[in-house]
């Protein structure tokens, strides 16, 4: 008998990036397209950056003491707000630059990534199609251009993250966990159902491992204990929900806390204090 084709729901349940970005919002804002002809400093602000270098000559200084020269198409991804500088050659450098927000500080994906990721843009790569659309839109002035550029930058970034996971280039952290055949099932389940009654035994069953083997494997690969990871994921989702104006009671239930008071204690504040801080307001 031929097995039934997976439904869209089944596919979502096993798609790690889709599950994560259904919970936290990835956003991009393209702010430069075309030729860069002079030195540019990018001070650390509140967002990360994605730079797509197409042609020319470019020297990248930072983050920190790092320094590299580029003369081949390359994607530069800085997941966090980091100081960096571009120095261009006499012929300039053709770039698309975007601010990137991976869903707010505390996103485990953001904290799992290095300060700078540089990936050569291979013409045979699956990125080719989305990059061609992005560069083509950047050259035009059609209606809705900014919206299209922003969405295409998000598509390109997801392709980059997929490539990092599939390549297994990360030795530790969340990306390494996502690339691990057993741990990836657990991480996807935690991301999809943060309010679940998760125990070490249930997580180990999801991974198909004994409790002791699972606990050791998770900590070795991801870098934290399963319980610590789940707690931080729940709190990140809670901060996002509260900042968006959702009622504290609803947020607590959706991320697995028995009451608003329990969630506020986990956040380290009183219920009213949590709301003021996370919504950006000030005390009366």
CSV table of C-alpha atoms in Angstrom, one decimal:
chain,number,residue,atom,x,y,z
A,1,UNK,CA,0.0,0.0,0.0
A,2,UNK,CA,1.3,3.5,-0.9
A,3,UNK,CA,1.6,5.6,2.2
A,4,UNK,CA,-0.5,8.8,2.3
A,5,UNK,CA,1.2,12.0,1.2
A,6,UNK,CA,2.1,14.3,4.1
A,7,UNK,CA,-0.3,17.0,4.8
A,8,UNK,CA,0.7,20.7,5.1
A,9,UNK,CA,0.3,20.3,8.9
A,10,UNK,CA,2.6,17.2,8.9
A,11,UNK,CA,5.2,19.1,6.9
A,12,UNK,CA,5.1,22.1,9.3
A,13,UNK,CA,5.5,19.8,12.3
A,14,UNK,CA,8.9,18.6,10.9
A,15,UNK,CA,10.1,21.8,9.3
A,16,UNK,CA,12.4,23.3,12.0
A,17,UNK,CA,12.7,26.8,10.6
A,18,UNK,CA,9.0,27.0,9.7
A,19,UNK,CA,8.0,26.0,13.3
A,20,UNK,CA,10.5,28.6,14.8
A,21,UNK,CA,9.4,31.5,12.6
A,22,UNK,CA,5.7,30.7,13.2
A,23,UNK,CA,6.5,31.6,16.8
A,24,UNK,CA,8.9,34.5,16.4
A,25,UNK,CA,8.7,37.0,13.6
A,26,UNK,CA,11.7,37.3,11.2
A,27,UNK,CA,11.7,40.8,9.6
A,28,UNK,CA,14.1,42.5,7.2
A,29,UNK,CA,14.3,46.1,6.1
A,30,UNK,CA,16.4,46.8,3.0
A,31,UNK,CA,18.0,50.2,3.3
A,32,UNK,CA,20.7,50.2,0.5
A,33,UNK,CA,20.8,48.9,-3.0
A,34,UNK,CA,23.4,49.5,-5.7
A,35,UNK,CA,26.9,50.9,-5.8
A,36,UNK,CA,28.7,51.9,-2.6
A,37,UNK,CA,31.5,54.3,-3.4
A,38,UNK,CA,32.9,55.4,0.0
A,39,UNK,CA,33.7,54.0,3.4
A,40,UNK,CA,30.6,53.3,5.5
A,41,UNK,CA,30.4,52.6,9.3
A,42,UNK,CA,27.6,50.5,10.7
A,43,UNK,CA,27.4,51.3,14.4
A,44,UNK,CA,25.8,48.7,16.7
A,45,UNK,CA,22.1,49.6,16.8
A,46,UNK,CA,19.2,47.4,17.7
A,47,UNK,CA,19.2,45.0,14.8
A,48,UNK,CA,21.5,42.6,12.9
A,49,UNK,CA,22.5,43.0,9.3
A,50,UNK,CA,22.4,41.1,6.0
A,51,UNK,CA,24.8,42.4,3.3
A,52,UNK,CA,24.7,40.8,-0.1
A,53,UNK,CA,27.9,41.6,-2.0
A,54,UNK,CA,27.5,41.2,-5.7
A,55,UNK,CA,30.6,42.7,-7.4
A,56,UNK,CA,33.6,45.0,-7.0
A,57,UNK,CA,36.1,45.0,-4.1
A,58,UNK,CA,35.1,45.3,-0.4
A,59,UNK,CA,37.1,45.2,2.8
A,60,UNK,CA,35.0,44.3,5.9
A,61,UNK,CA,36.4,45.4,9.3
A,62,UNK,CA,34.6,43.9,12.3
A,63,UNK,CA,32.9,42.7,14.3
A,64,UNK,CA,35.8,43.0,16.7
A,65,UNK,CA,39.3,42.5,15.2
A,66,UNK,CA,38.1,40.5,12.2
A,67,UNK,CA,39.1,41.8,8.8
A,68,UNK,CA,38.4,40.2,5.4
A,69,UNK,CA,38.6,41.2,1.7
A,70,UNK,CA,35.9,40.3,-0.8
A,71,UNK,CA,36.1,40.2,-4.5
A,72,UNK,CA,33.6,37.4,-5.2
A,73,UNK,CA,29.8,37.4,-4.5
A,74,UNK,CA,29.3,36.8,-0.8
A,75,UNK,CA,26.5,36.9,1.8
A,76,UNK,CA,27.5,38.6,5.1
A,77,UNK,CA,25.1,37.9,7.9
A,78,UNK,CA,25.5,39.6,11.3
A,79,UNK,CA,22.7,38.2,13.5
A,80,UNK,CA,23.2,40.6,16.3
A,81,UNK,CA,23.8,44.4,16.5
A,82,UNK,CA,27.6,44.6,15.9
A,83,UNK,CA,29.9,47.5,14.9
A,84,UNK,CA,31.4,47.0,11.5
A,85,UNK,CA,32.9,49.0,8.6
A,86,UNK,CA,33.0,48.7,4.9
A,87,UNK,CA,36.0,50.1,2.9
A,88,UNK,CA,35.5,49.9,-0.9
A,89,UNK,CA,38.0,49.9,-3.8
A,90,UNK,CA,38.2,52.6,-6.5
A,91,UNK,CA,35.5,50.8,-8.6
A,92,UNK,CA,33.1,50.7,-5.7
A,93,UNK,CA,31.1,47.7,-4.5
A,94,UNK,CA,27.6,46.6,-5.6
A,95,UNK,CA,25.6,45.7,-2.5
A,96,UNK,CA,22.1,45.1,-1.1
A,97,UNK,CA,22.0,45.9,2.7
A,98,UNK,CA,19.2,45.1,5.1
A,99,UNK,CA,18.5,45.4,8.8
A,100,UNK,CA,17.5,42.0,10.3
A,101,UNK,CA,15.4,41.2,13.3
A,102,UNK,CA,15.2,37.6,14.3
A,103,UNK,CA,12.3,38.1,16.7
A,104,UNK,CA,14.0,40.1,19.5
A,105,UNK,CA,16.8,39.6,21.9
A,106,UNK,CA,16.8,36.2,23.5
A,107,UNK,CA,15.8,34.2,20.4
A,108,UNK,CA,17.9,31.0,20.7
A,109,UNK,CA,18.6,31.1,17.0
A,110,UNK,CA,20.2,34.5,17.3
A,111,UNK,CA,22.3,33.6,20.3
A,112,UNK,CA,23.4,30.3,18.6
A,113,UNK,CA,25.0,32.1,15.6
A,114,UNK,CA,28.5,33.5,15.4
A,115,UNK,CA,29.0,37.3,15.2
A,116,UNK,CA,29.6,37.2,11.5
A,117,UNK,CA,28.7,34.5,8.9
A,118,UNK,CA,30.3,34.9,5.4
A,119,UNK,CA,28.9,32.5,2.8
A,120,UNK,CA,30.1,32.5,-0.9
A,121,UNK,CA,27.2,32.8,-3.3
A,122,UNK,CA,27.7,29.9,-5.6
A,123,UNK,CA,25.8,30.3,-8.9
A,124,UNK,CA,24.7,26.6,-8.6
A,125,UNK,CA,23.2,27.2,-5.1
A,126,UNK,CA,19.5,27.1,-4.4
A,127,UNK,CA,19.9,30.8,-3.4
A,128,UNK,CA,20.3,31.8,-7.1
A,129,UNK,CA,16.6,32.2,-7.8
A,130,UNK,CA,15.8,34.3,-4.8
A,131,UNK,CA,18.9,36.4,-5.2
A,132,UNK,CA,18.1,37.0,-8.9
A,133,UNK,CA,14.7,38.3,-7.9
A,134,UNK,CA,16.1,40.5,-5.1
A,135,UNK,CA,18.8,42.0,-7.3
A,136,UNK,CA,16.3,42.5,-10.2
A,137,UNK,CA,13.9,44.3,-7.9
A,138,UNK,CA,16.7,46.4,-6.5
A,139,UNK,CA,17.4,47.7,-10.0
A,140,UNK,CA,13.8,48.8,-10.6
A,141,UNK,CA,11.4,51.4,-9.3
A,142,UNK,CA,8.2,49.5,-9.5
A,143,UNK,CA,5.2,50.1,-7.2
A,144,UNK,CA,5.6,48.4,-3.8
A,145,UNK,CA,9.4,48.1,-4.3
A,146,UNK,CA,10.3,48.4,-0.7
A,147,UNK,CA,7.8,45.8,0.5
A,148,UNK,CA,9.0,43.4,-2.2
A,149,UNK,CA,12.7,44.0,-1.3
A,150,UNK,CA,12.0,43.4,2.4
A,151,UNK,CA,10.2,40.1,1.8
A,152,UNK,CA,12.8,38.9,-0.6
A,153,UNK,CA,15.6,39.7,1.9
A,154,UNK,CA,13.7,37.5,4.4
A,155,UNK,CA,13.5,34.7,1.8
A,156,UNK,CA,17.2,34.9,1.1
A,157,UNK,CA,18.0,34.8,4.9
A,158,UNK,CA,15.9,31.7,5.4
A,159,UNK,CA,17.7,30.1,2.5
A,160,UNK,CA,21.0,31.0,4.2
A,161,UNK,CA,19.9,29.5,7.5
A,162,UNK,CA,18.7,26.4,5.8
A,163,UNK,CA,22.1,26.0,4.1
A,164,UNK,CA,23.9,26.4,7.5
A,165,UNK,CA,21.7,23.7,9.0
A,166,UNK,CA,21.9,21.3,6.1
A,167,UNK,CA,25.7,21.7,5.8
A,168,UNK,CA,26.3,20.7,9.4
A,169,UNK,CA,28.9,23.4,9.7
A,170,UNK,CA,28.1,24.3,13.3
A,171,UNK,CA,29.8,22.1,15.9
A,172,UNK,CA,27.7,23.3,18.8
A,173,UNK,CA,24.7,25.4,19.6
A,174,UNK,CA,21.1,25.4,18.3
A,175,UNK,CA,22.2,25.0,14.6
A,176,UNK,CA,24.2,21.9,15.6
A,177,UNK,CA,21.1,20.6,17.4
A,178,UNK,CA,18.9,21.2,14.4
A,179,UNK,CA,21.3,19.2,12.3
A,180,UNK,CA,21.4,16.3,14.7
A,181,UNK,CA,19.0,13.5,13.6
A,182,UNK,CA,17.6,12.8,17.1
A,183,UNK,CA,17.9,16.2,18.8
A,184,UNK,CA,16.2,18.0,15.8
A,185,UNK,CA,13.0,16.1,16.5
A,186,UNK,CA,13.0,17.3,20.1
A,187,UNK,CA,13.8,20.9,19.3
A,188,UNK,CA,11.1,21.0,16.7
A,189,UNK,CA,8.6,19.6,19.1
A,190,UNK,CA,9.6,22.1,21.8
A,191,UNK,CA,9.4,25.0,19.4
A,192,UNK,CA,6.0,23.9,18.2
A,193,UNK,CA,4.5,23.1,21.6
A,194,UNK,CA,6.2,25.2,24.3
A,195,UNK,CA,3.3,24.8,26.7
A,196,UNK,CA,3.4,21.0,26.6
A,197,UNK,CA,4.0,19.0,29.8
A,198,UNK,CA,7.6,18.4,28.9
A,199,UNK,CA,9.7,16.2,31.2
A,200,UNK,CA,13.2,14.8,30.6
A,201,UNK,CA,11.6,11.4,30.0
A,202,UNK,CA,9.2,12.8,27.3
A,203,UNK,CA,12.0,14.6,25.5
A,204,UNK,CA,14.2,11.5,25.6
A,205,UNK,CA,11.3,9.4,24.1
A,206,UNK,CA,10.9,12.0,21.4
A,207,UNK,CA,14.6,11.6,20.6
A,208,UNK,CA,14.5,7.8,20.8
A,209,UNK,CA,17.2,7.8,23.5
A,210,UNK,CA,17.5,6.9,27.2
A,211,UNK,CA,17.1,9.8,29.6
A,212,UNK,CA,20.8,9.8,30.6
A,213,UNK,CA,22.1,9.6,27.0
A,214,UNK,CA,19.7,12.3,25.9
A,215,UNK,CA,20.6,14.7,28.6
A,216,UNK,CA,24.3,14.2,27.9
A,217,UNK,CA,23.9,14.5,24.2
A,218,UNK,CA,21.7,17.6,24.4
A,219,UNK,CA,24.0,19.5,26.7
A,220,UNK,CA,27.1,18.4,24.6
A,221,UNK,CA,25.6,19.5,21.3
A,222,UNK,CA,23.3,22.4,22.1
A,223,UNK,CA,25.4,23.8,25.0
A,224,UNK,CA,22.7,24.0,27.7
A,225,UNK,CA,20.5,21.5,29.5
A,226,UNK,CA,17.2,20.5,28.0
A,227,UNK,CA,15.4,22.2,30.9
A,228,UNK,CA,17.3,25.4,30.6
A,229,UNK,CA,16.7,25.5,26.8
A,230,UNK,CA,12.9,25.0,27.2
A,231,UNK,CA,12.8,27.7,30.0
A,232,UNK,CA,14.6,30.3,27.8
A,233,UNK,CA,12.4,29.5,24.8
A,234,UNK,CA,9.2,29.9,26.8
A,235,UNK,CA,10.5,33.2,28.3
A,236,UNK,CA,11.5,34.5,24.8
A,237,UNK,CA,8.0,33.8,23.5
A,238,UNK,CA,6.5,35.4,26.6
A,239,UNK,CA,8.5,38.6,26.1
A,240,UNK,CA,7.4,38.7,22.5
A,241,UNK,CA,3.7,38.2,23.4
A,242,UNK,CA,3.7,40.8,26.2
A,243,UNK,CA,5.6,43.4,24.0
A,244,UNK,CA,2.9,42.8,21.4
A,245,UNK,CA,0.2,43.8,23.9
A,246,UNK,CA,-1.3,40.4,24.6
A,247,UNK,CA,-2.9,39.8,28.0
A,248,UNK,CA,-0.5,38.4,30.6
A,249,UNK,CA,-2.9,35.6,31.4
A,250,UNK,CA,-3.1,34.5,27.8
A,251,UNK,CA,0.6,34.7,27.4
A,252,UNK,CA,1.2,32.6,30.5
A,253,UNK,CA,-1.1,29.9,29.3
A,254,UNK,CA,0.4,29.8,25.8
A,255,UNK,CA,4.0,29.3,27.0
A,256,UNK,CA,3.3,26.8,29.7
A,257,UNK,CA,3.0,28.8,33.0
A,258,UNK,CA,0.2,28.0,35.4
A,259,UNK,CA,-0.6,31.7,36.1
A,260,UNK,CA,0.5,35.2,35.3
A,261,UNK,CA,2.2,35.4,38.7
A,262,UNK,CA,4.3,32.3,37.9
A,263,UNK,CA,5.3,33.8,34.6
A,264,UNK,CA,6.2,37.1,36.2
A,265,UNK,CA,8.3,35.4,38.8
A,266,UNK,CA,10.2,33.6,36.0
A,267,UNK,CA,10.7,37.0,34.2
A,268,UNK,CA,12.0,38.4,37.5
A,269,UNK,CA,9.4,41.0,38.1
A,270,UNK,CA,5.9,41.7,39.4
A,271,UNK,CA,3.1,41.3,36.9
A,272,UNK,CA,2.6,45.0,36.4
A,273,UNK,CA,6.4,45.6,36.3
A,274,UNK,CA,6.7,42.9,33.6
A,275,UNK,CA,4.1,44.6,31.5
A,276,UNK,CA,5.6,48.1,31.9
A,277,UNK,CA,9.1,46.9,31.0
A,278,UNK,CA,8.2,44.7,28.1
A,279,UNK,CA,5.7,47.1,26.6
A,280,UNK,CA,8.2,50.0,26.8
A,281,UNK,CA,6.0,52.1,29.2
A,282,UNK,CA,7.0,53.8,32.4
A,283,UNK,CA,5.6,53.5,35.9
A,284,UNK,CA,2.9,56.0,36.9
